[in-house]
């Protein structure tokens, strides 16, 4: 019974952590969007430069990638990528993702339609929370999507540690209660015999 309760507690803790991570990633997305606007003027300028001709496109991608890397320094964010409406990564804080297509990704499609969403992705190295946040021009029209990947491994380890502590505390309390009840019953039995 206690094991079931502990699994339920772990599940609730992970769900809370995911909601908190989604909120955190939205805030990071807003900060990145504001930074891009302050650095490049408008988001339309950013996308025009990133979708431009090859020499200008590479220079813009390098400038935006460096800006993204600076923005996530010290945060529990693994990677930020800017995707155009076709789903192609046009800038990323890690260069290995540039050019990759996310067009068939359901989470990307939801964000392209104007709704932020997140999903938990297990991998061999660690577990990540991928949030997709729509980028909007001043009129409110979606012109791209921001993908933010956060590392869940430290938080999951922390949740497991706390669940273990709660399990040990409950087990100790139950054993202590059993010992006290055993002593009470033993004493009552002794009194009845006398």
PDB file of C-alpha atoms in Angstrom:
ATOM      1  CA  UNK A   1       0.000   0.000   0.000  1.00  0.00           C
ATOM      2  CA  UNK A   2       2.801   2.391   0.904  1.00  0.00           C
ATOM      3  CA  UNK A   3       4.596   1.617  -2.352  1.00  0.00           C
ATOM      4  CA  UNK A   4       1.458   2.543  -4.313  1.00  0.00           C
ATOM      5  CA  UNK A   5       1.180   5.790  -2.354  1.00  0.00           C
ATOM      6  CA  UNK A   6       4.835   6.588  -3.046  1.00  0.00           C
ATOM      7  CA  UNK A   7       4.401   5.938  -6.772  1.00  0.00           C
ATOM      8  CA  UNK A   8       1.342   8.190  -6.754  1.00  0.00           C
ATOM      9  CA  UNK A   9       3.304  10.905  -4.911  1.00  0.00           C
ATOM     10  CA  UNK A  10       6.142  10.600  -7.453  1.00  0.00           C
ATOM     11  CA  UNK A  11       3.676  10.848 -10.344  1.00  0.00           C
ATOM     12  CA  UNK A  12       2.060  13.984  -8.872  1.00  0.00           C
ATOM     13  CA  UNK A  13       5.468  15.534  -8.232  1.00  0.00           C
ATOM     14  CA  UNK A  14       6.574  14.901 -11.814  1.00  0.00           C
ATOM     15  CA  UNK A  15       3.338  16.394 -13.188  1.00  0.00           C
ATOM     16  CA  UNK A  16       3.873  19.499 -11.031  1.00  0.00           C
ATOM     17  CA  UNK A  17       7.482  19.697 -12.201  1.00  0.00           C
ATOM     18  CA  UNK A  18       6.402  19.511 -15.852  1.00  0.00           C
ATOM     19  CA  UNK A  19       3.874  22.333 -15.364  1.00  0.00           C
ATOM     20  CA  UNK A  20       6.533  24.418 -13.636  1.00  0.00           C
ATOM     21  CA  UNK A  21       9.007  23.630 -16.433  1.00  0.00           C
ATOM     22  CA  UNK A  22       6.441  24.690 -19.055  1.00  0.00           C
ATOM     23  CA  UNK A  23       5.949  28.008 -17.268  1.00  0.00           C
ATOM     24  CA  UNK A  24       9.702  28.481 -16.956  1.00  0.00           C
ATOM     25  CA  UNK A  25      10.228  27.748 -20.652  1.00  0.00           C
ATOM     26  CA  UNK A  26       7.505  30.238 -21.628  1.00  0.00           C
ATOM     27  CA  UNK A  27       9.255  32.898 -19.550  1.00  0.00           C
ATOM     28  CA  UNK A  28      12.602  32.020 -21.156  1.00  0.00           C
ATOM     29  CA  UNK A  29      10.899  32.197 -24.559  1.00  0.00           C
ATOM     30  CA  UNK A  30       9.517  35.656 -23.816  1.00  0.00           C
ATOM     31  CA  UNK A  31      12.945  36.836 -22.623  1.00  0.00           C
ATOM     32  CA  UNK A  32      14.590  35.478 -25.783  1.00  0.00           C
ATOM     33  CA  UNK A  33      11.925  37.096 -27.969  1.00  0.00           C
ATOM     34  CA  UNK A  34      12.439  40.454 -26.223  1.00  0.00           C
ATOM     35  CA  UNK A  35      16.203  40.134 -26.585  1.00  0.00           C
ATOM     36  CA  UNK A  36      15.924  39.342 -30.300  1.00  0.00           C
ATOM     37  CA  UNK A  37      13.687  42.370 -30.811  1.00  0.00           C
ATOM     38  CA  UNK A  38      16.081  44.647 -28.953  1.00  0.00           C
ATOM     39  CA  UNK A  39      19.064  43.315 -30.888  1.00  0.00           C
ATOM     40  CA  UNK A  40      17.580  43.011 -34.395  1.00  0.00           C
ATOM     41  CA  UNK A  41      14.627  45.433 -34.400  1.00  0.00           C
ATOM     42  CA  UNK A  42      11.631  43.230 -35.161  1.00  0.00           C
ATOM     43  CA  UNK A  43      11.123  39.504 -35.435  1.00  0.00           C
ATOM     44  CA  UNK A  44      10.369  40.032 -39.126  1.00  0.00           C
ATOM     45  CA  UNK A  45      13.932  41.383 -39.502  1.00  0.00           C
ATOM     46  CA  UNK A  46      15.307  38.297 -37.756  1.00  0.00           C
ATOM     47  CA  UNK A  47      13.390  35.929 -40.023  1.00  0.00           C
ATOM     48  CA  UNK A  48      14.176  37.943 -43.157  1.00  0.00           C
ATOM     49  CA  UNK A  49      17.906  37.750 -42.381  1.00  0.00           C
ATOM     50  CA  UNK A  50      17.762  34.050 -41.436  1.00  0.00           C
ATOM     51  CA  UNK A  51      15.858  33.167 -44.627  1.00  0.00           C
ATOM     52  CA  UNK A  52      17.985  35.445 -46.828  1.00  0.00           C
ATOM     53  CA  UNK A  53      20.703  34.662 -49.364  1.00  0.00           C
ATOM     54  CA  UNK A  54      23.503  32.285 -48.290  1.00  0.00           C
ATOM     55  CA  UNK A  55      26.285  34.681 -47.181  1.00  0.00           C
ATOM     56  CA  UNK A  56      23.912  36.925 -45.239  1.00  0.00           C
ATOM     57  CA  UNK A  57      21.970  33.913 -43.909  1.00  0.00           C
ATOM     58  CA  UNK A  58      25.103  32.288 -42.411  1.00  0.00           C
ATOM     59  CA  UNK A  59      26.191  35.559 -40.788  1.00  0.00           C
ATOM     60  CA  UNK A  60      22.710  36.128 -39.364  1.00  0.00           C
ATOM     61  CA  UNK A  61      22.460  32.512 -38.143  1.00  0.00           C
ATOM     62  CA  UNK A  62      25.822  32.865 -36.396  1.00  0.00           C
ATOM     63  CA  UNK A  63      24.798  36.167 -34.762  1.00  0.00           C
ATOM     64  CA  UNK A  64      21.421  34.800 -33.627  1.00  0.00           C
ATOM     65  CA  UNK A  65      22.967  31.488 -32.450  1.00  0.00           C
ATOM     66  CA  UNK A  66      25.558  33.377 -30.384  1.00  0.00           C
ATOM     67  CA  UNK A  67      22.788  35.542 -28.950  1.00  0.00           C
ATOM     68  CA  UNK A  68      20.733  32.465 -28.041  1.00  0.00           C
ATOM     69  CA  UNK A  69      23.758  30.807 -26.399  1.00  0.00           C
ATOM     70  CA  UNK A  70      24.352  33.906 -24.287  1.00  0.00           C
ATOM     71  CA  UNK A  71      20.688  34.019 -23.277  1.00  0.00           C
ATOM     72  CA  UNK A  72      20.679  30.479 -21.852  1.00  0.00           C
ATOM     73  CA  UNK A  73      24.066  30.628 -20.126  1.00  0.00           C
ATOM     74  CA  UNK A  74      23.570  29.599 -16.507  1.00  0.00           C
ATOM     75  CA  UNK A  75      19.999  28.387 -17.039  1.00  0.00           C
ATOM     76  CA  UNK A  76      18.835  24.753 -16.917  1.00  0.00           C
ATOM     77  CA  UNK A  77      18.128  25.067 -20.650  1.00  0.00           C
ATOM     78  CA  UNK A  78      19.961  22.683 -22.950  1.00  0.00           C
ATOM     79  CA  UNK A  79      19.058  24.261 -26.259  1.00  0.00           C
ATOM     80  CA  UNK A  80      16.922  26.920 -27.909  1.00  0.00           C
ATOM     81  CA  UNK A  81      16.049  26.705 -31.592  1.00  0.00           C
ATOM     82  CA  UNK A  82      14.154  29.060 -33.886  1.00  0.00           C
ATOM     83  CA  UNK A  83      11.977  27.300 -36.461  1.00  0.00           C
ATOM     84  CA  UNK A  84      10.359  28.909 -39.468  1.00  0.00           C
ATOM     85  CA  UNK A  85       6.744  28.121 -40.366  1.00  0.00           C
ATOM     86  CA  UNK A  86       7.864  25.237 -42.586  1.00  0.00           C
ATOM     87  CA  UNK A  87       9.400  23.587 -39.514  1.00  0.00           C
ATOM     88  CA  UNK A  88      13.049  24.033 -40.480  1.00  0.00           C
ATOM     89  CA  UNK A  89      15.513  25.031 -37.739  1.00  0.00           C
ATOM     90  CA  UNK A  90      16.978  28.334 -38.939  1.00  0.00           C
ATOM     91  CA  UNK A  91      18.984  29.214 -35.816  1.00  0.00           C
ATOM     92  CA  UNK A  92      19.918  27.330 -32.697  1.00  0.00           C
ATOM     93  CA  UNK A  93      22.063  27.754 -29.617  1.00  0.00           C
ATOM     94  CA  UNK A  94      23.730  24.522 -30.759  1.00  0.00           C
ATOM     95  CA  UNK A  95      24.792  24.496 -34.397  1.00  0.00           C
ATOM     96  CA  UNK A  96      24.226  20.764 -34.925  1.00  0.00           C
ATOM     97  CA  UNK A  97      20.454  21.367 -35.166  1.00  0.00           C
ATOM     98  CA  UNK A  98      20.528  24.071 -37.889  1.00  0.00           C
ATOM     99  CA  UNK A  99      18.693  22.966 -41.029  1.00  0.00           C
ATOM    100  CA  UNK A 100      16.898  20.060 -39.384  1.00  0.00           C
ATOM    101  CA  UNK A 101      13.197  19.754 -40.176  1.00  0.00           C
ATOM    102  CA  UNK A 102      10.505  19.475 -37.506  1.00  0.00           C
ATOM    103  CA  UNK A 103       7.615  19.856 -39.978  1.00  0.00           C
ATOM    104  CA  UNK A 104       6.017  16.505 -39.073  1.00  0.00           C
ATOM    105  CA  UNK A 105       6.307  17.013 -35.306  1.00  0.00           C
ATOM    106  CA  UNK A 106       2.817  17.332 -33.769  1.00  0.00           C
ATOM    107  CA  UNK A 107       4.076  19.678 -31.034  1.00  0.00           C
ATOM    108  CA  UNK A 108       5.540  22.011 -33.677  1.00  0.00           C
ATOM    109  CA  UNK A 109       2.231  22.039 -35.586  1.00  0.00           C
ATOM    110  CA  UNK A 110       0.309  23.013 -32.438  1.00  0.00           C
ATOM    111  CA  UNK A 111       2.729  25.896 -31.763  1.00  0.00           C
ATOM    112  CA  UNK A 112       2.610  26.980 -35.418  1.00  0.00           C
ATOM    113  CA  UNK A 113      -1.164  27.270 -34.983  1.00  0.00           C
ATOM    114  CA  UNK A 114      -0.597  29.661 -32.057  1.00  0.00           C
ATOM    115  CA  UNK A 115      -0.708  27.485 -28.937  1.00  0.00           C
ATOM    116  CA  UNK A 116       2.267  26.819 -26.673  1.00  0.00           C
ATOM    117  CA  UNK A 117       2.766  23.211 -25.648  1.00  0.00           C
ATOM    118  CA  UNK A 118       5.348  20.943 -24.084  1.00  0.00           C
ATOM    119  CA  UNK A 119       6.223  17.290 -23.936  1.00  0.00           C
ATOM    120  CA  UNK A 120       8.567  15.121 -21.942  1.00  0.00           C
ATOM    121  CA  UNK A 121      11.160  13.288 -24.049  1.00  0.00           C
ATOM    122  CA  UNK A 122      13.199  10.458 -22.551  1.00  0.00           C
ATOM    123  CA  UNK A 123      16.550   9.804 -24.182  1.00  0.00           C
ATOM    124  CA  UNK A 124      19.523   7.583 -23.525  1.00  0.00           C
ATOM    125  CA  UNK A 125      21.572  10.353 -21.900  1.00  0.00           C
ATOM    126  CA  UNK A 126      18.879  12.157 -19.930  1.00  0.00           C
ATOM    127  CA  UNK A 127      15.301  13.326 -19.994  1.00  0.00           C
ATOM    128  CA  UNK A 128      14.246  16.644 -21.472  1.00  0.00           C
ATOM    129  CA  UNK A 129      11.194  18.848 -21.508  1.00  0.00           C
ATOM    130  CA  UNK A 130      10.660  20.301 -24.991  1.00  0.00           C
ATOM    131  CA  UNK A 131       8.470  23.385 -25.112  1.00  0.00           C
ATOM    132  CA  UNK A 132       7.258  24.921 -28.356  1.00  0.00           C
ATOM    133  CA  UNK A 133       6.351  28.604 -28.092  1.00  0.00           C
ATOM    134  CA  UNK A 134       4.882  30.558 -31.028  1.00  0.00           C
ATOM    135  CA  UNK A 135       6.756  33.691 -32.091  1.00  0.00           C
ATOM    136  CA  UNK A 136       4.372  36.467 -33.075  1.00  0.00           C
ATOM    137  CA  UNK A 137       4.877  39.673 -35.005  1.00  0.00           C
ATOM    138  CA  UNK A 138       3.387  42.913 -33.661  1.00  0.00           C
ATOM    139  CA  UNK A 139       0.016  42.185 -35.339  1.00  0.00           C
ATOM    140  CA  UNK A 140      -0.249  38.874 -33.449  1.00  0.00           C
ATOM    141  CA  UNK A 141       0.328  36.655 -36.489  1.00  0.00           C
ATOM    142  CA  UNK A 142       2.609  33.668 -35.808  1.00  0.00           C
ATOM    143  CA  UNK A 143       5.801  33.975 -37.878  1.00  0.00           C
ATOM    144  CA  UNK A 144       7.845  31.189 -36.299  1.00  0.00           C
ATOM    145  CA  UNK A 145       8.256  28.851 -33.365  1.00  0.00           C
ATOM    146  CA  UNK A 146      10.755  28.787 -30.536  1.00  0.00           C
ATOM    147  CA  UNK A 147      11.750  25.311 -29.300  1.00  0.00           C
ATOM    148  CA  UNK A 148      13.205  25.240 -25.794  1.00  0.00           C
ATOM    149  CA  UNK A 149      14.733  22.032 -24.399  1.00  0.00           C
ATOM    150  CA  UNK A 150      15.261  21.872 -20.623  1.00  0.00           C
ATOM    151  CA  UNK A 151      17.124  19.177 -18.709  1.00  0.00           C
ATOM    152  CA  UNK A 152      14.832  17.235 -16.358  1.00  0.00           C
ATOM    153  CA  UNK A 153      17.462  14.843 -14.960  1.00  0.00           C
ATOM    154  CA  UNK A 154      18.456  16.932 -11.878  1.00  0.00           C
ATOM    155  CA  UNK A 155      14.823  17.633 -10.983  1.00  0.00           C
ATOM    156  CA  UNK A 156      13.816  13.972 -11.397  1.00  0.00           C
ATOM    157  CA  UNK A 157      16.731  12.924  -9.181  1.00  0.00           C
ATOM    158  CA  UNK A 158      15.585  15.460  -6.586  1.00  0.00           C
ATOM    159  CA  UNK A 159      12.000  14.150  -6.736  1.00  0.00           C
ATOM    160  CA  UNK A 160      13.224  10.568  -6.299  1.00  0.00           C
ATOM    161  CA  UNK A 161      15.327  11.645  -3.306  1.00  0.00           C
ATOM    162  CA  UNK A 162      12.347  13.355  -1.657  1.00  0.00           C
ATOM    163  CA  UNK A 163      10.019  10.425  -2.339  1.00  0.00           C
ATOM    164  CA  UNK A 164      12.604   8.121  -0.749  1.00  0.00           C
ATOM    165  CA  UNK A 165      12.791  10.407   2.310  1.00  0.00           C
ATOM    166  CA  UNK A 166       8.992  10.432   2.635  1.00  0.00           C
ATOM    167  CA  UNK A 167       8.913   6.622   2.283  1.00  0.00           C
ATOM    168  CA  UNK A 168      11.556   6.191   5.008  1.00  0.00           C
ATOM    169  CA  UNK A 169       9.756   8.668   7.296  1.00  0.00           C
ATOM    170  CA  UNK A 170       6.419   6.878   6.842  1.00  0.00           C
ATOM    171  CA  UNK A 171       8.003   3.468   7.344  1.00  0.00           C
ATOM    172  CA  UNK A 172       9.734   4.689  10.522  1.00  0.00           C
ATOM    173  CA  UNK A 173       6.464   6.160  11.822  1.00  0.00           C
ATOM    174  CA  UNK A 174       4.595   2.913  11.118  1.00  0.00           C
ATOM    175  CA  UNK A 175       7.259   0.793  12.832  1.00  0.00           C
ATOM    176  CA  UNK A 176       7.261   3.148  15.822  1.00  0.00           C
ATOM    177  CA  UNK A 177       3.466   3.010  15.980  1.00  0.00           C
ATOM    178  CA  UNK A 178       3.577  -0.800  15.815  1.00  0.00           C
ATOM    179  CA  UNK A 179       6.101  -0.935  18.672  1.00  0.00           C
ATOM    180  CA  UNK A 180       3.988   1.423  20.805  1.00  0.00           C
ATOM    181  CA  UNK A 181       0.796  -0.535  20.113  1.00  0.00           C
ATOM    182  CA  UNK A 182       2.584  -3.803  20.836  1.00  0.00           C
ATOM    183  CA  UNK A 183       3.738  -2.443  24.191  1.00  0.00           C
ATOM    184  CA  UNK A 184       0.222  -1.178  25.025  1.00  0.00           C
ATOM    185  CA  UNK A 185      -1.361  -4.539  24.142  1.00  0.00           C
ATOM    186  CA  UNK A 186       1.308  -6.419  26.089  1.00  0.00           C
ATOM    187  CA  UNK A 187       0.765  -4.242  29.141  1.00  0.00           C
ATOM    188  CA  UNK A 188      -3.053  -4.565  28.835  1.00  0.00           C
ATOM    189  CA  UNK A 189      -2.675  -8.346  28.588  1.00  0.00           C
ATOM    190  CA  UNK A 190      -0.506  -8.318  31.718  1.00  0.00           C
ATOM    191  CA  UNK A 191      -3.109  -6.221  33.593  1.00  0.00           C
ATOM    192  CA  UNK A 192      -5.935  -8.570  32.519  1.00  0.00           C
ATOM    193  CA  UNK A 193      -3.996 -11.610  33.743  1.00  0.00           C
ATOM    194  CA  UNK A 194      -3.434 -10.047  37.146  1.00  0.00           C
TER     195      UNK A 194
END
